Coordinates of C-alpha atoms and ligand atoms in Angstrom, one line a residue:
X1 CA 102.8 -13.8 53.3
X2 CA 105.8 -14.5 55.6
X3 CA 108.5 -11.9 55.6
X4 CA 112.0 -13.2 54.7
X5 CA 114.3 -13.0 57.8
X6 CA 116.7 -10.5 56.4
X7 CA 114.1 -8.1 54.9
X8 CA 112.4 -5.1 56.5
X9 CA 109.1 -4.1 54.9
X10 CA 108.8 -0.5 53.8
X11 CA 105.2 0.8 53.8
X12 CA 104.5 4.1 52.0
X13 CA 102.9 7.0 53.7
X14 CA 101.1 9.9 51.9
X15 CA 103.4 12.6 50.6
X16 CA 102.9 15.9 52.3
X17 CA 104.9 19.1 52.2
X18 CA 105.4 19.0 55.9
X19 CA 106.6 15.4 56.1
X20 CA 108.9 15.9 53.1
X21 CA 110.4 19.1 54.4
X22 CA 113.6 17.4 55.8
X23 CA 114.3 16.0 52.3
X24 CA 113.3 18.8 49.9
X25 CA 110.2 20.3 48.3
X26 CA 106.9 18.9 47.2
X27 CA 106.0 20.5 43.8
X28 CA 102.2 20.9 43.8
X29 CA 99.4 23.5 43.5
X30 CA 97.3 22.3 46.4
X31 CA 97.6 24.7 49.4
X32 CA 100.1 26.9 47.6
X33 CA 99.9 30.7 47.1
X34 CA 99.3 31.8 43.6
X35 CA 98.6 35.0 41.7
X36 CA 96.8 35.8 38.4
X37 CA 98.8 36.5 35.3
X38 CA 98.3 36.9 31.6
X39 CA 95.2 39.1 31.8
X40 CA 93.4 36.7 34.0
X41 CA 93.9 33.7 31.8
X42 CA 96.4 31.9 34.1
X43 CA 97.4 31.5 37.7
X44 CA 101.1 31.4 38.6
X45 CA 102.1 29.1 41.4
X46 CA 105.4 30.8 42.0
X47 CA 108.8 29.5 43.2
X48 CA 107.7 26.1 44.4
X49 CA 111.2 24.5 44.9
X50 CA 114.7 25.3 45.7
X51 CA 116.5 24.4 42.5
X52 CA 120.1 24.2 43.7
X53 CA 122.4 23.6 40.7
X54 CA 125.0 26.3 40.7
X55 CA 127.8 24.6 42.7
X56 CA 131.1 24.6 40.8
X57 CA 129.4 26.3 37.8
X58 CA 126.8 23.6 37.3
X59 CA 124.6 23.8 34.3
X60 CA 120.8 23.4 34.5
X61 CA 119.6 20.2 32.8
X62 CA 116.0 19.6 31.8
X63 CA 115.3 16.0 30.7
X64 CA 112.5 13.6 30.5
X65 CA 112.7 10.1 32.1
X66 CA 110.3 7.4 30.8
X67 CA 110.2 4.9 33.6
X68 CA 108.7 1.5 34.2
X69 CA 107.9 -0.4 37.4
X70 CA 110.5 -2.6 39.1
X71 CA 109.3 -6.2 39.8
X72 CA 107.7 -6.5 43.3
X73 CA 108.8 -7.0 46.0
X74 CA 111.4 -4.4 45.4
X75 CA 114.5 -5.1 47.4
X76 CA 116.3 -1.9 48.4
X77 CA 120.0 -2.7 48.2
X78 CA 121.3 0.8 47.7
X79 CA 120.6 4.5 47.9
X80 CA 122.2 7.5 46.1
X81 CA 122.8 11.2 46.6
X82 CA 123.9 14.1 44.5
X83 CA 126.3 16.1 46.7
X84 CA 126.5 19.1 44.3
X85 CA 122.9 19.6 43.5
X86 CA 119.2 19.2 44.0
X87 CA 117.2 16.9 41.7
X88 CA 113.5 17.5 40.7
X89 CA 111.0 14.9 39.4
X90 CA 107.7 16.3 37.9
X91 CA 105.3 13.7 36.6
X92 CA 103.9 14.4 33.1
X93 CA 100.8 12.2 33.8
X94 CA 98.7 12.3 37.0
X95 CA 99.8 9.0 38.4
X96 CA 101.1 8.3 41.9
X97 CA 104.7 7.2 42.3
X98 CA 106.9 6.1 45.2
X99 CA 109.7 8.2 46.8
X100 CA 112.2 6.6 49.1
X101 CA 114.5 9.0 51.0
X102 CA 116.9 9.3 53.9
X103 CA 118.3 12.5 55.4
X104 CA 121.4 14.1 53.9
X105 CA 124.7 13.7 55.7
X106 CA 125.4 10.4 57.4
X107 CA 125.1 7.1 55.5
X108 CA 121.5 5.9 55.3
X109 CA 120.2 3.3 57.7
X110 CA 117.1 1.1 57.4
X111 CA 115.8 3.0 60.4
X112 CA 116.0 6.4 58.8
X113 CA 114.5 5.4 55.5
X114 CA 111.1 7.0 54.7
X115 CA 108.9 5.8 51.9
X116 CA 106.2 8.1 50.5
X117 CA 103.5 7.7 47.8
X118 CA 102.5 10.8 45.9
X119 CA 98.9 11.6 45.2
X120 CA 99.4 11.8 41.4
X121 CA 99.4 15.6 41.4
X122 CA 102.7 16.1 43.1
X123 CA 106.4 16.2 42.1
X124 CA 109.4 16.2 44.4
X125 CA 112.7 18.1 44.5
X126 CA 115.4 16.3 46.5
X127 CA 117.5 18.8 48.3
X128 CA 121.3 18.6 47.7
X129 CA 122.8 15.5 49.3
X130 CA 119.5 13.9 50.3
X131 CA 119.8 10.1 50.0
X132 CA 117.2 8.6 47.7
X133 CA 116.4 5.5 45.7
X134 CA 116.2 6.1 42.0
X135 CA 112.9 6.9 40.5
X136 CA 110.2 4.4 41.5
X137 CA 107.0 4.2 39.4
X138 CA 104.1 1.9 39.8
X139 CA 102.7 1.9 36.3
X140 CA 104.2 1.4 32.8
X141 CA 105.6 4.2 30.7
X142 CA 105.5 7.0 33.3
X143 CA 107.2 10.1 32.0
X144 CA 108.8 12.7 34.3
X145 CA 110.3 16.1 33.7
X146 CA 113.7 16.1 35.5
X147 CA 115.5 19.3 36.5
X148 CA 119.1 18.5 37.8
X149 CA 122.7 19.5 37.4
X150 CA 125.0 19.1 34.4
X151 CA 128.8 19.3 34.7
X152 CA 132.0 17.2 34.5
X153 CA 132.2 16.7 38.3
X154 CA 131.2 13.4 39.9
X155 CA 127.8 14.1 41.4
X156 CA 126.4 10.8 42.4
X157 CA 127.5 8.9 45.5
X158 CA 126.2 5.4 46.0
X159 CA 125.6 3.6 49.3
X160 CA 125.0 -0.2 49.5
X161 CA 123.2 -1.8 52.5
X162 CA 124.5 -5.0 54.0
X163 CA 122.7 -7.7 55.9
X164 CA 119.0 -6.8 56.4
X165 CA 117.6 -5.0 53.4
X166 CA 114.6 -2.9 53.0
X167 CA 111.8 -4.3 50.8
X168 CA 108.8 -2.7 49.2
X169 CA 106.1 -5.5 49.3
X170 CA 103.9 -6.5 46.4
X171 CA 100.8 -4.8 47.7
X172 CA 101.3 -1.6 49.6
Ligands
UGC1 N1 120.6 8.5 37.1 C1 119.8 9.5 37.0 O1 119.9 10.4 36.1 N2 118.7 9.6 37.9 C2 118.9 9.3 39.3 O2 119.7 10.2 39.8 C3 117.6 9.2 40.0 O3 117.5 9.7 41.1 O4 116.6 8.7 39.3
NI2 NI1 119.1 10.8 41.8

């Protein structure tokens, strides 16, 4: 399929803790330290993410998103960031989803976009200010536990690309 001239294809790579480190935390049990609790009836995978919500007396919000897939190809016209807090997405079903990020700080560029696909047993926690595209699921009715910041302050900056846009092709 020929690529439209003003589109740059974004191809997902597997999500790993190391590759995602510049953007935040991967929330998973694989490869993580744990210890036994509750008289041996549970293992605690402890302190997996830096939940950063306290800026300007922020309140912790725990929500559930029920998300559905965007039509493919997905044209990436914008990115967002939360300058006052982190934002965590933990899937309630073991289904892979896509994560599109760019480093915190300067405005995102097509060149510094990174697209990941989770393995179905991972969540992510975007560090404060990390640019990201809103939740991207690949199957219907995917539910996620969300941990992010509540408060009256504006906490969502939007950036819009111009000219060539990123595109997540139909089959990736
Ligand atoms: N809008 C909202 O609550 N969620 C977004 O911030 C997102 O990253 O999905
Ligand atoms: Ni967000």
